[in-house]
Every structure is written in structure tokens, then in C-alpha cells.
């Protein structure tokens, strides 16, 4: 009889672990569903295509404006699609050596609320 008890106990332990893992997966899926929208950023070729197709503003003008506004040197820009908006993420080198990431609305060419220090 001890082997039967061991098998029963093992099966119950396995079932409990499986239920816990399944619950954790469900919780993770729920969190991902309600998380902030993810950015989809584009390659240089894809960026050119989207600028033309959607009549987006010139990224170099946005880079110059960002450099003037934040007294930094523009290092580069990339186009991302975030929450139905096209956004330029512009990297600036500040005089203190820190990198500043500034967001511009690619449709209007105006600064977008929010920037990230690094």
C-alpha cells in the first residue's frame, strides 16, 4: 500500500504544480494584454517608405530642432510606430557626455511629450 500512496501523492503534487504554472502563464498573458503599447521601430529602408507613404515630416529637420532645443549634437534618429502614432526617436549627445533621447511626432514635426535621459 505505501507505493499506491506514493503514486497518489506524486500525482497530486504534479497536478498542483501544473495548475500553478498554468495560472502563472494566464497571469502573464493578462499582464501583457494590459501593458503599455510596444513600439515597432523601422529600418532605414522601411523608414524611407513610410515617410513617403504617410507624408511624414523630414527627420533631419526634427534632428536639427532637437539639437537646438536641447543644446546637443544630433547623433541619429529612428522612426517608430507607437500607439497609432509615427514617432521619431532622436538621440542627442549632451555637452556633459550623456545621451538624451527626444521624441518628435513624425506627422507634425513637433516635439512629442516625453523624452528619456540615459
JSON list of C-alpha atoms in Angstrom, two decimals:
[
{"chain": "A", "resi": 1, "resn": "UNK", "atom": "CA", "xyz": [0.00, 0.00, 0.00]},
{"chain": "A", "resi": 2, "resn": "UNK", "atom": "CA", "xyz": [2.83, 2.53, 0.54]},
{"chain": "A", "resi": 3, "resn": "UNK", "atom": "CA", "xyz": [3.61, 2.52, -3.21]},
{"chain": "A", "resi": 4, "resn": "UNK", "atom": "CA", "xyz": [-0.02, 3.40, -4.02]},
{"chain": "A", "resi": 5, "resn": "UNK", "atom": "CA", "xyz": [0.10, 6.25, -1.51]},
{"chain": "A", "resi": 6, "resn": "UNK", "atom": "CA", "xyz": [3.39, 7.47, -3.01]},
{"chain": "A", "resi": 7, "resn": "UNK", "atom": "CA", "xyz": [1.93, 7.38, -6.54]},
{"chain": "A", "resi": 8, "resn": "UNK", "atom": "CA", "xyz": [-1.21, 9.21, -5.40]},
{"chain": "A", "resi": 9, "resn": "UNK", "atom": "CA", "xyz": [0.84, 11.83, -3.57]},
{"chain": "A", "resi": 10, "resn": "UNK", "atom": "CA", "xyz": [3.12, 12.26, -6.62]},
{"chain": "A", "resi": 11, "resn": "UNK", "atom": "CA", "xyz": [0.13, 12.68, -8.94]},
{"chain": "A", "resi": 12, "resn": "UNK", "atom": "CA", "xyz": [-1.46, 15.26, -6.65]},
{"chain": "A", "resi": 13, "resn": "UNK", "atom": "CA", "xyz": [1.84, 17.16, -6.39]},
{"chain": "A", "resi": 14, "resn": "UNK", "atom": "CA", "xyz": [2.25, 17.14, -10.17]},
{"chain": "A", "resi": 15, "resn": "UNK", "atom": "CA", "xyz": [-1.34, 18.36, -10.65]},
{"chain": "A", "resi": 16, "resn": "UNK", "atom": "CA", "xyz": [-0.81, 21.18, -8.14]},
{"chain": "A", "resi": 17, "resn": "UNK", "atom": "CA", "xyz": [2.43, 22.28, -9.84]},
{"chain": "A", "resi": 18, "resn": "UNK", "atom": "CA", "xyz": [0.81, 22.14, -13.29]},
{"chain": "A", "resi": 19, "resn": "UNK", "atom": "CA", "xyz": [-2.14, 24.22, -12.08]},
{"chain": "A", "resi": 20, "resn": "UNK", "atom": "CA", "xyz": [0.25, 26.79, -10.59]},
{"chain": "A", "resi": 21, "resn": "UNK", "atom": "CA", "xyz": [2.27, 27.06, -13.79]},
{"chain": "A", "resi": 22, "resn": "UNK", "atom": "CA", "xyz": [-0.88, 27.37, -15.88]},
{"chain": "A", "resi": 23, "resn": "UNK", "atom": "CA", "xyz": [-2.12, 30.10, -13.53]},
{"chain": "A", "resi": 24, "resn": "UNK", "atom": "CA", "xyz": [1.19, 31.94, -13.83]},
{"chain": "A", "resi": 25, "resn": "UNK", "atom": "CA", "xyz": [1.01, 31.75, -17.64]},
{"chain": "A", "resi": 26, "resn": "UNK", "atom": "CA", "xyz": [-2.54, 33.08, -17.59]},
{"chain": "A", "resi": 27, "resn": "UNK", "atom": "CA", "xyz": [-1.50, 35.92, -15.28]},
{"chain": "A", "resi": 28, "resn": "UNK", "atom": "CA", "xyz": [1.45, 36.79, -17.55]},
{"chain": "A", "resi": 29, "resn": "UNK", "atom": "CA", "xyz": [-0.83, 36.79, -20.61]},
{"chain": "A", "resi": 30, "resn": "UNK", "atom": "CA", "xyz": [-3.26, 39.09, -18.83]},
{"chain": "A", "resi": 31, "resn": "UNK", "atom": "CA", "xyz": [-0.44, 41.46, -17.85]},
{"chain": "A", "resi": 32, "resn": "UNK", "atom": "CA", "xyz": [0.88, 41.52, -21.42]},
{"chain": "A", "resi": 33, "resn": "UNK", "atom": "CA", "xyz": [-2.60, 42.29, -22.73]},
{"chain": "A", "resi": 34, "resn": "UNK", "atom": "CA", "xyz": [-2.89, 45.37, -20.49]},
{"chain": "A", "resi": 35, "resn": "UNK", "atom": "CA", "xyz": [0.72, 46.52, -20.81]},
{"chain": "A", "resi": 36, "resn": "UNK", "atom": "CA", "xyz": [1.73, 49.74, -22.49]},
{"chain": "A", "resi": 37, "resn": "UNK", "atom": "CA", "xyz": [1.77, 49.51, -26.27]},
{"chain": "A", "resi": 38, "resn": "UNK", "atom": "CA", "xyz": [5.04, 48.27, -27.72]},
{"chain": "A", "resi": 39, "resn": "UNK", "atom": "CA", "xyz": [6.96, 50.32, -30.20]},
{"chain": "A", "resi": 40, "resn": "UNK", "atom": "CA", "xyz": [7.63, 48.95, -33.64]},
{"chain": "A", "resi": 41, "resn": "UNK", "atom": "CA", "xyz": [10.74, 50.62, -34.99]},
{"chain": "A", "resi": 42, "resn": "UNK", "atom": "CA", "xyz": [11.75, 50.53, -38.63]},
{"chain": "A", "resi": 43, "resn": "UNK", "atom": "CA", "xyz": [14.91, 50.01, -40.65]},
{"chain": "A", "resi": 44, "resn": "UNK", "atom": "CA", "xyz": [16.29, 52.79, -42.83]},
{"chain": "A", "resi": 45, "resn": "UNK", "atom": "CA", "xyz": [14.58, 51.40, -45.93]},
{"chain": "A", "resi": 46, "resn": "UNK", "atom": "CA", "xyz": [11.27, 50.92, -44.13]},
{"chain": "A", "resi": 47, "resn": "UNK", "atom": "CA", "xyz": [11.56, 54.45, -42.72]},
{"chain": "A", "resi": 48, "resn": "UNK", "atom": "CA", "xyz": [12.00, 55.95, -46.21]},
{"chain": "A", "resi": 49, "resn": "UNK", "atom": "CA", "xyz": [8.97, 54.00, -47.44]},
{"chain": "A", "resi": 50, "resn": "UNK", "atom": "CA", "xyz": [6.80, 55.15, -44.54]},
{"chain": "A", "resi": 51, "resn": "UNK", "atom": "CA", "xyz": [7.90, 58.79, -44.83]},
{"chain": "A", "resi": 52, "resn": "UNK", "atom": "CA", "xyz": [6.81, 58.77, -48.45]},
{"chain": "A", "resi": 53, "resn": "UNK", "atom": "CA", "xyz": [3.62, 56.74, -47.98]},
{"chain": "A", "resi": 54, "resn": "UNK", "atom": "CA", "xyz": [2.37, 58.69, -44.95]},
{"chain": "A", "resi": 55, "resn": "UNK", "atom": "CA", "xyz": [3.79, 62.12, -45.91]},
{"chain": "A", "resi": 56, "resn": "UNK", "atom": "CA", "xyz": [5.77, 62.34, -42.66]},
{"chain": "A", "resi": 57, "resn": "UNK", "atom": "CA", "xyz": [7.99, 65.28, -41.75]},
{"chain": "A", "resi": 58, "resn": "UNK", "atom": "CA", "xyz": [11.68, 65.39, -42.61]},
{"chain": "A", "resi": 59, "resn": "UNK", "atom": "CA", "xyz": [13.65, 63.58, -39.88]},
{"chain": "A", "resi": 60, "resn": "UNK", "atom": "CA", "xyz": [16.69, 65.84, -40.43]},
{"chain": "A", "resi": 61, "resn": "UNK", "atom": "CA", "xyz": [14.61, 68.94, -39.65]},
{"chain": "A", "resi": 62, "resn": "UNK", "atom": "CA", "xyz": [13.44, 67.26, -36.43]},
{"chain": "A", "resi": 63, "resn": "UNK", "atom": "CA", "xyz": [17.05, 66.38, -35.57]},
{"chain": "A", "resi": 64, "resn": "UNK", "atom": "CA", "xyz": [18.15, 69.99, -36.08]},
{"chain": "A", "resi": 65, "resn": "UNK", "atom": "CA", "xyz": [15.25, 71.29, -33.97]},
{"chain": "A", "resi": 66, "resn": "UNK", "atom": "CA", "xyz": [16.01, 68.80, -31.20]},
{"chain": "A", "resi": 67, "resn": "UNK", "atom": "CA", "xyz": [19.71, 69.75, -31.22]},
{"chain": "A", "resi": 68, "resn": "UNK", "atom": "CA", "xyz": [18.87, 73.46, -30.96]},
{"chain": "A", "resi": 69, "resn": "UNK", "atom": "CA", "xyz": [16.27, 72.96, -28.23]},
{"chain": "A", "resi": 70, "resn": "UNK", "atom": "CA", "xyz": [18.41, 70.69, -26.04]},
{"chain": "A", "resi": 71, "resn": "UNK", "atom": "CA", "xyz": [21.86, 72.16, -26.81]},
{"chain": "A", "resi": 72, "resn": "UNK", "atom": "CA", "xyz": [23.19, 68.83, -28.01]},
{"chain": "A", "resi": 73, "resn": "UNK", "atom": "CA", "xyz": [24.64, 67.17, -31.05]},
{"chain": "A", "resi": 74, "resn": "UNK", "atom": "CA", "xyz": [22.18, 65.02, -33.01]},
{"chain": "A", "resi": 75, "resn": "UNK", "atom": "CA", "xyz": [23.57, 61.52, -33.38]},
{"chain": "A", "resi": 76, "resn": "UNK", "atom": "CA", "xyz": [20.72, 59.85, -35.21]},
{"chain": "A", "resi": 77, "resn": "UNK", "atom": "CA", "xyz": [17.01, 59.24, -35.49]},
{"chain": "A", "resi": 78, "resn": "UNK", "atom": "CA", "xyz": [14.77, 56.25, -35.95]},
{"chain": "A", "resi": 79, "resn": "UNK", "atom": "CA", "xyz": [11.13, 56.03, -36.87]},
{"chain": "A", "resi": 80, "resn": "UNK", "atom": "CA", "xyz": [8.85, 54.02, -34.60]},
{"chain": "A", "resi": 81, "resn": "UNK", "atom": "CA", "xyz": [5.13, 53.30, -34.64]},
{"chain": "A", "resi": 82, "resn": "UNK", "atom": "CA", "xyz": [3.73, 53.65, -31.11]},
{"chain": "A", "resi": 83, "resn": "UNK", "atom": "CA", "xyz": [0.04, 53.53, -30.25]},
{"chain": "A", "resi": 84, "resn": "UNK", "atom": "CA", "xyz": [-1.11, 54.53, -33.77]},
{"chain": "A", "resi": 85, "resn": "UNK", "atom": "CA", "xyz": [1.44, 57.37, -34.00]},
{"chain": "A", "resi": 86, "resn": "UNK", "atom": "CA", "xyz": [4.62, 57.64, -36.01]},
{"chain": "A", "resi": 87, "resn": "UNK", "atom": "CA", "xyz": [7.34, 58.95, -33.69]},
{"chain": "A", "resi": 88, "resn": "UNK", "atom": "CA", "xyz": [10.95, 59.90, -34.39]},
{"chain": "A", "resi": 89, "resn": "UNK", "atom": "CA", "xyz": [13.25, 58.91, -31.54]},
{"chain": "A", "resi": 90, "resn": "UNK", "atom": "CA", "xyz": [16.20, 61.27, -31.80]},
{"chain": "A", "resi": 91, "resn": "UNK", "atom": "CA", "xyz": [19.47, 60.60, -29.97]},
{"chain": "A", "resi": 92, "resn": "UNK", "atom": "CA", "xyz": [21.43, 63.64, -28.83]},
{"chain": "A", "resi": 93, "resn": "UNK", "atom": "CA", "xyz": [24.87, 63.87, -27.26]},
{"chain": "A", "resi": 94, "resn": "UNK", "atom": "CA", "xyz": [24.78, 66.46, -24.50]},
{"chain": "A", "resi": 95, "resn": "UNK", "atom": "CA", "xyz": [27.81, 68.59, -23.59]},
{"chain": "A", "resi": 96, "resn": "UNK", "atom": "CA", "xyz": [28.15, 66.62, -20.33]},
{"chain": "A", "resi": 97, "resn": "UNK", "atom": "CA", "xyz": [28.58, 63.41, -22.37]},
{"chain": "A", "resi": 98, "resn": "UNK", "atom": "CA", "xyz": [25.16, 61.96, -21.60]},
{"chain": "A", "resi": 99, "resn": "UNK", "atom": "CA", "xyz": [22.84, 60.66, -24.29]},
{"chain": "A", "resi": 100, "resn": "UNK", "atom": "CA", "xyz": [19.38, 62.19, -24.44]},
{"chain": "A", "resi": 101, "resn": "UNK", "atom": "CA", "xyz": [16.55, 60.58, -26.40]},
{"chain": "A", "resi": 102, "resn": "UNK", "atom": "CA", "xyz": [13.92, 63.04, -27.59]},
{"chain": "A", "resi": 103, "resn": "UNK", "atom": "CA", "xyz": [10.62, 62.11, -29.22]},
{"chain": "A", "resi": 104, "resn": "UNK", "atom": "CA", "xyz": [9.12, 64.02, -32.14]},
{"chain": "A", "resi": 105, "resn": "UNK", "atom": "CA", "xyz": [5.73, 63.45, -33.74]},
{"chain": "A", "resi": 106, "resn": "UNK", "atom": "CA", "xyz": [6.71, 62.40, -37.26]},
{"chain": "A", "resi": 107, "resn": "UNK", "atom": "CA", "xyz": [3.40, 63.57, -38.74]},
{"chain": "A", "resi": 108, "resn": "UNK", "atom": "CA", "xyz": [3.68, 67.15, -37.46]},
{"chain": "A", "resi": 109, "resn": "UNK", "atom": "CA", "xyz": [7.43, 67.54, -36.93]},
{"chain": "A", "resi": 110, "resn": "UNK", "atom": "CA", "xyz": [6.74, 68.90, -33.42]},
{"chain": "A", "resi": 111, "resn": "UNK", "atom": "CA", "xyz": [8.20, 67.64, -30.14]},
{"chain": "A", "resi": 112, "resn": "UNK", "atom": "CA", "xyz": [6.19, 64.81, -28.60]},
{"chain": "A", "resi": 113, "resn": "UNK", "atom": "CA", "xyz": [5.56, 64.74, -24.87]},
{"chain": "A", "resi": 114, "resn": "UNK", "atom": "CA", "xyz": [8.27, 62.76, -23.18]},
{"chain": "A", "resi": 115, "resn": "UNK", "atom": "CA", "xyz": [11.98, 62.17, -23.54]},
{"chain": "A", "resi": 116, "resn": "UNK", "atom": "CA", "xyz": [14.40, 59.77, -21.94]},
{"chain": "A", "resi": 117, "resn": "UNK", "atom": "CA", "xyz": [17.74, 60.52, -20.34]},
{"chain": "A", "resi": 118, "resn": "UNK", "atom": "CA", "xyz": [20.41, 57.90, -20.36]}
]
